[in-house]
Structures are given as C-alpha cells and as structure tokens.
Backbone as a chain_set.jsonl record, in Angstrom:
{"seq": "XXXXXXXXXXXXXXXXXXXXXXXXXXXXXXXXXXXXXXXXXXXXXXXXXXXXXXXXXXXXXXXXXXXXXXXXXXXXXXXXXXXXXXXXXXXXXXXXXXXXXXXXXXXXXXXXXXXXXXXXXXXXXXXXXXXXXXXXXXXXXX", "coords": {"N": [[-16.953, -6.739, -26.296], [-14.404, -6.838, -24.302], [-13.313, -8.244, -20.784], [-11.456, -6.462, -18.577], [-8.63, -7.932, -16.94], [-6.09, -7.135, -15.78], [-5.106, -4.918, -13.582], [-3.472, -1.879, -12.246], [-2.773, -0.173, -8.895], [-2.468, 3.059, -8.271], [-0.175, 4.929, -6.029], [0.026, 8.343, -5.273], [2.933, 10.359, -3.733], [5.082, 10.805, -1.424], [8.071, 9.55, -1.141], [8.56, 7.16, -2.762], [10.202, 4.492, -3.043], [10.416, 3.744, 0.144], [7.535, 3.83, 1.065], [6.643, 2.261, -1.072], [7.938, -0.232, -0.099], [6.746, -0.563, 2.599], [3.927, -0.962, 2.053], [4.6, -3.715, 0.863], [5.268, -5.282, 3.461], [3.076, -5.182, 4.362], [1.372, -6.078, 2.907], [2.402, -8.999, 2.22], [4.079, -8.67, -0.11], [6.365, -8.286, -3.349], [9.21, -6.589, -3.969], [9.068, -5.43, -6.978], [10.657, -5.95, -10.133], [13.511, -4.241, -11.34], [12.885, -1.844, -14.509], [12.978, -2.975, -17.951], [16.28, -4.352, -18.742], [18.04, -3.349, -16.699], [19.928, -4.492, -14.101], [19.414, -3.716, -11.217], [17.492, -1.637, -9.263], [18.856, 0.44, -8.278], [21.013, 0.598, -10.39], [18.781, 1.585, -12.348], [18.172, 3.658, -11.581], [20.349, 5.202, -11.275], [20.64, 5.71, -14.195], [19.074, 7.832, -14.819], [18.392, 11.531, -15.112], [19.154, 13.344, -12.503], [17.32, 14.441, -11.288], [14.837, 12.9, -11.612], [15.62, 10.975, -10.271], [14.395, 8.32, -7.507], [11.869, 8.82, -8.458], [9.799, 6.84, -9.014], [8.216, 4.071, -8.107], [7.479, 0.186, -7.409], [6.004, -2.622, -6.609], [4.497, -6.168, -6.168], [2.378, -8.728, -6.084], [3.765, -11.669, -5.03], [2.271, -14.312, -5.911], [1.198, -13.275, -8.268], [-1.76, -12.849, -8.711], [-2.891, -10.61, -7.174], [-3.329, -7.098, -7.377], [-0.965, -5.057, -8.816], [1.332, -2.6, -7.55], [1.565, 0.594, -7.911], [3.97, 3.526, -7.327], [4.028, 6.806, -7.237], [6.154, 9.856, -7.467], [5.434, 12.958, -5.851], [4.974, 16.666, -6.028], [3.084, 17.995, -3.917], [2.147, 17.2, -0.753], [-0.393, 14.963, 1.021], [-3.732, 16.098, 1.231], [-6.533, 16.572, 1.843], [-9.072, 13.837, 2.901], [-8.729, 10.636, 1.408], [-10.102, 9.409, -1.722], [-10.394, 6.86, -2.798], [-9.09, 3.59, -0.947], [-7.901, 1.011, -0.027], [-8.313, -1.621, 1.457], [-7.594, -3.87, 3.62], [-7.652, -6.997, 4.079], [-8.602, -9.018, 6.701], [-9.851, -9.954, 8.167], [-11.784, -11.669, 7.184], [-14.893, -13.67, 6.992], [-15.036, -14.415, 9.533], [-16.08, -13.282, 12.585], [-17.782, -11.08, 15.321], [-15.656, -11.18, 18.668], [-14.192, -12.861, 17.643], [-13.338, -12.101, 15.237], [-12.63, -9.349, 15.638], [-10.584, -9.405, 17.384], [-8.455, -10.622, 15.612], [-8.441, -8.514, 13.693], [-7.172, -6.776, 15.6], [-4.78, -7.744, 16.379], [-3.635, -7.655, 13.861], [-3.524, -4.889, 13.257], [-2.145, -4.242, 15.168], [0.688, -4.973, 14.253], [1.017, -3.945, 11.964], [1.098, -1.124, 13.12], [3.773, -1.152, 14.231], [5.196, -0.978, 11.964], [5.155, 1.749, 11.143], [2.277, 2.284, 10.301], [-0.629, 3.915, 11.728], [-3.353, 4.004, 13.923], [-6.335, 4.968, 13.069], [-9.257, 5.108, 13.525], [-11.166, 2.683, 15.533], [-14.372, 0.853, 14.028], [-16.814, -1.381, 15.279], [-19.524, -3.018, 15.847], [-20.456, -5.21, 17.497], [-20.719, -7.125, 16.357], [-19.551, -7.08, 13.354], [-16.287, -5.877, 12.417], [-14.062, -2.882, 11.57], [-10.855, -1.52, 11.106], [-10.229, 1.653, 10.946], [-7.066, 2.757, 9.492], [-3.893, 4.877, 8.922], [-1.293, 4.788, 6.41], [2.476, 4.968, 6.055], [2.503, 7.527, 4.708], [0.158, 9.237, 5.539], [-2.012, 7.831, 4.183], [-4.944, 6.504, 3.744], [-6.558, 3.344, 4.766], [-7.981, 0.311, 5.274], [-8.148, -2.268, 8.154], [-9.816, -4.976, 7.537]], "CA": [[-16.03, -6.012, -25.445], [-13.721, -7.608, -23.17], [-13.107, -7.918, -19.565], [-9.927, -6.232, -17.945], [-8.135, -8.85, -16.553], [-5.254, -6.94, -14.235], [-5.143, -3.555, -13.279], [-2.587, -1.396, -10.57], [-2.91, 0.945, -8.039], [-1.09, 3.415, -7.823], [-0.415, 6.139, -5.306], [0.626, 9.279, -4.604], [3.714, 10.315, -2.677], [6.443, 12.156, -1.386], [9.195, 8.755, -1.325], [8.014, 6.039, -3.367], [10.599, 3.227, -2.353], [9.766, 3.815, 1.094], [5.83, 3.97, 0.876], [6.354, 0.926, -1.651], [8.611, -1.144, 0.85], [5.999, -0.675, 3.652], [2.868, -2.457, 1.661], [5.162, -4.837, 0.529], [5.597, -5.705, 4.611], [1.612, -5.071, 4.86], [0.799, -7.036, 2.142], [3.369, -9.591, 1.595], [4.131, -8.379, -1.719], [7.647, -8.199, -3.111], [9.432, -5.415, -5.319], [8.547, -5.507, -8.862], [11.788, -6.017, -10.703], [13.528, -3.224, -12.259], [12.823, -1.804, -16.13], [14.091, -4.202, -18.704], [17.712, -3.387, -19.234], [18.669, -2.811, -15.302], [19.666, -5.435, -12.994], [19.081, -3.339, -9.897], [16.345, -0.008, -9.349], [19.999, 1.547, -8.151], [21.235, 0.739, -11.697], [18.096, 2.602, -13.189], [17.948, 5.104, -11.28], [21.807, 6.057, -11.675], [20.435, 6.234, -15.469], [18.226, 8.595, -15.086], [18.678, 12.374, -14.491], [19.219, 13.938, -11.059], [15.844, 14.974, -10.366], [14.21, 12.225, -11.833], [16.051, 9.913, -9.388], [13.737, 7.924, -6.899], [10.824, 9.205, -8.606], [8.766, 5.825, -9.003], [8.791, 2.285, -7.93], [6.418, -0.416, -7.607], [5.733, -4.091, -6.012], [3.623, -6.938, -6.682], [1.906, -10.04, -5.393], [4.63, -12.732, -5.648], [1.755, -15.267, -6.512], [0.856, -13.075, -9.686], [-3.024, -12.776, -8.564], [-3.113, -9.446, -6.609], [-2.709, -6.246, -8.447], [0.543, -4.776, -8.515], [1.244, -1.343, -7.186], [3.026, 1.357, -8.185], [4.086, 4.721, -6.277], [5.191, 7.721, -7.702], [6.451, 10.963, -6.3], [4.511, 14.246, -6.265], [5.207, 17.709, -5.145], [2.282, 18.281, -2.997], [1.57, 16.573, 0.062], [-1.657, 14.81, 0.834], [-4.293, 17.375, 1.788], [-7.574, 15.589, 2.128], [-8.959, 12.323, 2.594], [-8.452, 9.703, -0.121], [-11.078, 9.052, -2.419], [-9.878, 5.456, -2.911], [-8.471, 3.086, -0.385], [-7.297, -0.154, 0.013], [-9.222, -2.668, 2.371], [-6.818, -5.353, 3.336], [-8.86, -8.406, 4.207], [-7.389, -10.065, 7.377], [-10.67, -10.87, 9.252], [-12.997, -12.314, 6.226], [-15.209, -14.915, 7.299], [-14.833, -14.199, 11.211], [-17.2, -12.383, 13.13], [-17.444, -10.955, 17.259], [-14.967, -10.915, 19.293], [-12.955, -13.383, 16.912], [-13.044, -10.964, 13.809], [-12.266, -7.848, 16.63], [-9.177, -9.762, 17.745], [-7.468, -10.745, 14.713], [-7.869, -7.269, 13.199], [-6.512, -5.848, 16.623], [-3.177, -8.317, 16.123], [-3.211, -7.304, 12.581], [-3.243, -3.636, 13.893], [-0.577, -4.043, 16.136], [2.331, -5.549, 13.451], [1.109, -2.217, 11.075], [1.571, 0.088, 13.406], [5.215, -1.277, 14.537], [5.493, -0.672, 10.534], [4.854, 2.832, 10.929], [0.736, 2.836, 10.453], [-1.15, 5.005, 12.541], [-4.642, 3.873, 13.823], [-7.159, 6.105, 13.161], [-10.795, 4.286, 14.705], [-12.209, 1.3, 15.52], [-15.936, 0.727, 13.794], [-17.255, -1.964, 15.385], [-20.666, -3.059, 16.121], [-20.497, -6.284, 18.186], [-20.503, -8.768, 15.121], [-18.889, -6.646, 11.969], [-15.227, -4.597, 12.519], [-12.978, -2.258, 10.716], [-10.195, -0.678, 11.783], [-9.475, 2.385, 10.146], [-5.343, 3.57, 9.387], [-3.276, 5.137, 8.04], [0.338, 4.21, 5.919], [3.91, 5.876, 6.385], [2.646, 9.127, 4.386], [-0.725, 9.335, 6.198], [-2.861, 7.477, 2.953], [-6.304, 5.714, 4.702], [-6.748, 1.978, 4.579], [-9.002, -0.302, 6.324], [-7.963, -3.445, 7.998], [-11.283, -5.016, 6.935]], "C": [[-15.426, -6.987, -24.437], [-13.392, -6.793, -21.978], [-11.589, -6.851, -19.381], [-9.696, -7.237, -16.9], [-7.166, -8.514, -15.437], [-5.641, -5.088, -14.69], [-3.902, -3.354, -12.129], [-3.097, -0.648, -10.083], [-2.104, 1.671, -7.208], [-1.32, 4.909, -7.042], [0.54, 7.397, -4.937], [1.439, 9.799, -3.465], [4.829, 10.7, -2.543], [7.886, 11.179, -1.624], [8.486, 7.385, -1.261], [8.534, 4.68, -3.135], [10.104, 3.117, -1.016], [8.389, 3.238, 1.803], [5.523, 1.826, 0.568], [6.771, -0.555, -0.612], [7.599, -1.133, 2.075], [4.765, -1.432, 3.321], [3.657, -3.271, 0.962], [5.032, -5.403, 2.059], [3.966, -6.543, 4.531], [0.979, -6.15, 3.924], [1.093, -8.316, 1.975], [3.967, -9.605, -0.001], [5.837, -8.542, -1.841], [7.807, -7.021, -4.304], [9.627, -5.797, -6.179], [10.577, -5.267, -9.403], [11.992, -4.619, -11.655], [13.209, -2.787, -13.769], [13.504, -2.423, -16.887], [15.416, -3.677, -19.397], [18.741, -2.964, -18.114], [18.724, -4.034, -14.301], [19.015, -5.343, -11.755], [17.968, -1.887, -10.066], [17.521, 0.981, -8.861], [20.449, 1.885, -9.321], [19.919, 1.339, -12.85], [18.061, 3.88, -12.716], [19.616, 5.946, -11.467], [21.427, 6.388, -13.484], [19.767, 7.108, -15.743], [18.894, 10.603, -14.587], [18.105, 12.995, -13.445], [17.741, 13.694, -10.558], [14.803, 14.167, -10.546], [14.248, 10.625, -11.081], [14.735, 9.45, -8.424], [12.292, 8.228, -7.233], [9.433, 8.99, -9.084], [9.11, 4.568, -8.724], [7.375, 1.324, -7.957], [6.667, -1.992, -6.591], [5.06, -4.875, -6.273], [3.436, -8.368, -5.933], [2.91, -11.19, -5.837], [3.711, -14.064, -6.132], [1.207, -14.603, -8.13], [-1.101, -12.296, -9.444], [-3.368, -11.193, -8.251], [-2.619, -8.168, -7.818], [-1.303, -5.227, -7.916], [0.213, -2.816, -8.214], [2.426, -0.712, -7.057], [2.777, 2.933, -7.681], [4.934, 5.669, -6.967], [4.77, 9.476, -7.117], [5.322, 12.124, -7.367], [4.462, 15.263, -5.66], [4.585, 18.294, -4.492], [2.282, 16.905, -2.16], [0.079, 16.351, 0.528], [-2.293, 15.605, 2.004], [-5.673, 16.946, 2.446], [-7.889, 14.367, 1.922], [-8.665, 11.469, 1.729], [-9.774, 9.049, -0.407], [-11.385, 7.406, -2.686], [-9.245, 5.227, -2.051], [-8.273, 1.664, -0.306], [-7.888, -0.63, 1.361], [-8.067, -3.973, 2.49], [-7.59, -6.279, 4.584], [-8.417, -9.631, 5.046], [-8.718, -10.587, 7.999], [-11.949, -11.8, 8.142], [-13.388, -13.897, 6.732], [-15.569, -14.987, 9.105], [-16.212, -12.995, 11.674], [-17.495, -12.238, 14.687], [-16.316, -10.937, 17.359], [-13.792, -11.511, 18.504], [-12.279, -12.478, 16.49], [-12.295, -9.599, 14.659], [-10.436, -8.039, 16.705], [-8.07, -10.101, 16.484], [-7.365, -9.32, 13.775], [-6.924, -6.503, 14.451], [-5.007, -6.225, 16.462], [-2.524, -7.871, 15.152], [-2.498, -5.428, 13.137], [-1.605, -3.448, 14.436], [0.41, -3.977, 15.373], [2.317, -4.186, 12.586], [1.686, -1.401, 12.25], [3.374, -0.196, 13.947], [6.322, -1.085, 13.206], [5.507, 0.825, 10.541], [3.464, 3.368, 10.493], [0.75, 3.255, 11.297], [-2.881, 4.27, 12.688], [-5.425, 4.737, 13.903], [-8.88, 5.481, 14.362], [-11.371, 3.177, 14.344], [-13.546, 1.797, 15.072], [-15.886, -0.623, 14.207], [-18.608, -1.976, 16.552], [-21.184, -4.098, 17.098], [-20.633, -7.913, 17.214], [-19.646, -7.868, 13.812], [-17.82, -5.677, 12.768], [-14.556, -4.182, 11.706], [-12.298, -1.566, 11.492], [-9.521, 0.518, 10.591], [-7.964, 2.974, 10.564], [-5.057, 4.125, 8.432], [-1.671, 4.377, 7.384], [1.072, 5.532, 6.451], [3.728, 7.116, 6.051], [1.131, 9.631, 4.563], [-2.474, 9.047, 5.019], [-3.948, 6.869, 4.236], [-6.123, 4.534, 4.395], [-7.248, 1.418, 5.216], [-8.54, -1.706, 6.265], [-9.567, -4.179, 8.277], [-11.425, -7.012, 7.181]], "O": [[-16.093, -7.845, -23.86], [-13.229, -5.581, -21.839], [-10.817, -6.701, -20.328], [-10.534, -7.386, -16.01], [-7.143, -9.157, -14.388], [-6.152, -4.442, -15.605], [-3.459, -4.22, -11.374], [-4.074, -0.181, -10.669], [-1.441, 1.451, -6.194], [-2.196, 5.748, -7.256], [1.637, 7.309, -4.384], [0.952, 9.791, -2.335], [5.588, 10.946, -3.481], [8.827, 11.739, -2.187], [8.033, 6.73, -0.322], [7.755, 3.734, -3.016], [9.212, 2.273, -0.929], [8.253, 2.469, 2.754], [4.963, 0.874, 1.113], [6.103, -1.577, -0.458], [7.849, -2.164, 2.7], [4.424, -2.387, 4.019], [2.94, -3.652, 0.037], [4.425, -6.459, 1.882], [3.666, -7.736, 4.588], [0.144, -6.969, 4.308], [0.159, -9.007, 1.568], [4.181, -10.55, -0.76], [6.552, -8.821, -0.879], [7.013, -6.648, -5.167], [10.49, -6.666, -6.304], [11.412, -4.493, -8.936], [11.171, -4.065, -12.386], [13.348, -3.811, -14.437], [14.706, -2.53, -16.644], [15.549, -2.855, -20.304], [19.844, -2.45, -18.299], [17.711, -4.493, -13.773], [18.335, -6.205, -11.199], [17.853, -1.291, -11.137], [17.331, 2.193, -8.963], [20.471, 3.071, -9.65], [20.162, 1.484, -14.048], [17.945, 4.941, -13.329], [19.799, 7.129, -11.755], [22.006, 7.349, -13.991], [19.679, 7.395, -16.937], [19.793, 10.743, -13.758], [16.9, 13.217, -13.328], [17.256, 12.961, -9.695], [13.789, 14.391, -9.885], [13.512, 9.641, -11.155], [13.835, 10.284, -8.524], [11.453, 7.937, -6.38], [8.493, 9.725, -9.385], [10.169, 4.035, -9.055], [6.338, 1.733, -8.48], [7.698, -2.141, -5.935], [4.435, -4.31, -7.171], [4.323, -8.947, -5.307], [2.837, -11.608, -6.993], [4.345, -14.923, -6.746], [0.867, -15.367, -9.033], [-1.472, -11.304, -10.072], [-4.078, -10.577, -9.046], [-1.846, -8.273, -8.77], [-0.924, -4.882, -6.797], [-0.722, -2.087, -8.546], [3.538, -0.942, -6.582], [1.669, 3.467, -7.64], [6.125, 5.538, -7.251], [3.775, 10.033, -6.654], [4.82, 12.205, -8.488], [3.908, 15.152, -4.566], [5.109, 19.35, -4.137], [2.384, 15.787, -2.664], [-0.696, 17.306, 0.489], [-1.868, 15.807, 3.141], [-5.772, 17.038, 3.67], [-7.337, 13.681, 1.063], [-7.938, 12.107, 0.967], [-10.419, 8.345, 0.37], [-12.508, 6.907, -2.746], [-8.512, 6.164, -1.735], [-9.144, 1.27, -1.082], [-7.863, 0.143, 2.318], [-7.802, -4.803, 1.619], [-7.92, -6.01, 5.739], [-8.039, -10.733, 4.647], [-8.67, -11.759, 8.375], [-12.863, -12.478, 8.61], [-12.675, -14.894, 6.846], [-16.418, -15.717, 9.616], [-16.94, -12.208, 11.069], [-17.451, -13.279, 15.343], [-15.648, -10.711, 16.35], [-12.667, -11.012, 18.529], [-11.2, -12.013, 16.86], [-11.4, -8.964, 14.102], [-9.491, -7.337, 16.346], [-6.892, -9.758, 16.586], [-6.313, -9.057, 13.193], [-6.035, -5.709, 14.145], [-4.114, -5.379, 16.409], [-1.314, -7.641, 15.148], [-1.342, -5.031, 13.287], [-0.549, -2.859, 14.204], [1.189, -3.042, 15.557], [3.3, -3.453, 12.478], [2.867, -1.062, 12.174], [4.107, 0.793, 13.962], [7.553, -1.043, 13.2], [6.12, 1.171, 9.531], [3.297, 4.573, 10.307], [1.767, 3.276, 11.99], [-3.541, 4.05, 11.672], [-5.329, 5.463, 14.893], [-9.21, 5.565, 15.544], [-11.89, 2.779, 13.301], [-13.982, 2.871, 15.486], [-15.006, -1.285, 13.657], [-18.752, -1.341, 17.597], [-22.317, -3.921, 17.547], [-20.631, -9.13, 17.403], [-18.854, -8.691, 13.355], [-18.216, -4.849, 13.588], [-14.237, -5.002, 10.844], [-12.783, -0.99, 12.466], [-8.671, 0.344, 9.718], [-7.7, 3.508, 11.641], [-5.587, 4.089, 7.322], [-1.094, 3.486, 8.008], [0.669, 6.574, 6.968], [4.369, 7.993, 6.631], [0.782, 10.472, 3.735], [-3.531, 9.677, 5.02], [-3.671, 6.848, 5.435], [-5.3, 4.478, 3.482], [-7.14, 1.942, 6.324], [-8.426, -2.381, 5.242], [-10.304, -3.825, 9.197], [-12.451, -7.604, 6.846]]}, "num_chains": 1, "name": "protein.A"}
C-alpha cells in the first residue's frame, strides 16, 4: 500500500473567493490557477451557469509543499464548532514570553485581515491563540 503524498483542505462557506483570498494573506499562499481551458476564474466563471457562479475557488503554497486549499460555497451557515482546524505555526521552537509575543504580532496582522480573537491559552512557557477567519471558521495561531 502506498503513502498519500498531497492532500487539500477544503472548507465550507458562504463566499469562497473571499474566504480563499484571506488565507492566502494568512498563509502566504497564492490563487490556484484557473481550470484548464480559462485564462482568468472571471473567464470560468462567466462559463458556468448563473447560480453556479462563484461557487468554488482554491489557493496553494507557491513553494508546492503545503497543501492546497479549496473553498466551496454552501447554503447553510456555520452552526457549531469545527471539527477540524488549521494550526498555523508562527511560534515553533520559541517558548515564554518570546513564543507569547510573536503569536501576539502574528495576532495583530490577522485580525487587521478580518480574524477575530477568540482566547489566549497560555501557561507561562507553551501559547495558543485561538481565532477565528472572515466566516467565523476556528484556527489556532500555534
């Protein structure tokens, strides 16, 4: 049996360019090139019908390594927590007051993105800061 080698993750959501364009900021990711056959995601989506317009997109690690992520719409809004979240990994290696402070900076540039902080966990040597994204998903700057 073989490994899996890439995988995505993809999430649920009311406006998928949007969503997608905001962990592109958070991540440094960039948008995933349109379906083969479309220069632009305007020129696919004018191919598609009406209601099917804006109704997925995606992004990806411009070094190739990270897994790519793709967002597509869904006519409920999110109701309870998320089972899965995304850990983005700004203080690894750090620890005290260091590790505190560079998630707090990190903090800051999200929320001028439109995150939301939900609560500090920290213990005096290990922190997380829990947030949220633009359509109130969880994520931990970790």
């Amino acid at each position: 049996m073989s490994s899996i080698k890439q995988f995505q993750v993809t999430f649920d959501c009311a406006e998928p360019e949007r969503v997608a364009r905001f962990w592109c900021e958070v991540l440094g990711y960039v948008v995933s090139p349109p379906p083969a056959g479309f220069a632009t995601w305007d020129a696919f989506d004018r191919s598609r019908p009406a209601e099917d317009r804006g109704s997925w997109f995606a992004c990806s690690d411009p070094s190739g390594v990270g897994p790519r992520l793709f967002f597509q719409r869904v006519p409920e809004g999110k109701v309870v927590k998320n089972r899965v979240h995304l850990d983005v990994r700004v203080g690894t290696g750090l620890v005290g007051e260091e590790r505190l402070a560079t998630l707090e900076a990190e903090c800051t540039r999200l929320v001028a993105l439109g995150a939301v902080r939900v609560q500090l966990l920290y213990d005096g040597h290990d922190a997380c800061i829990v947030m949220q994204d633009i359509e109130g998903n969880e994520f931990c700057l970790d």
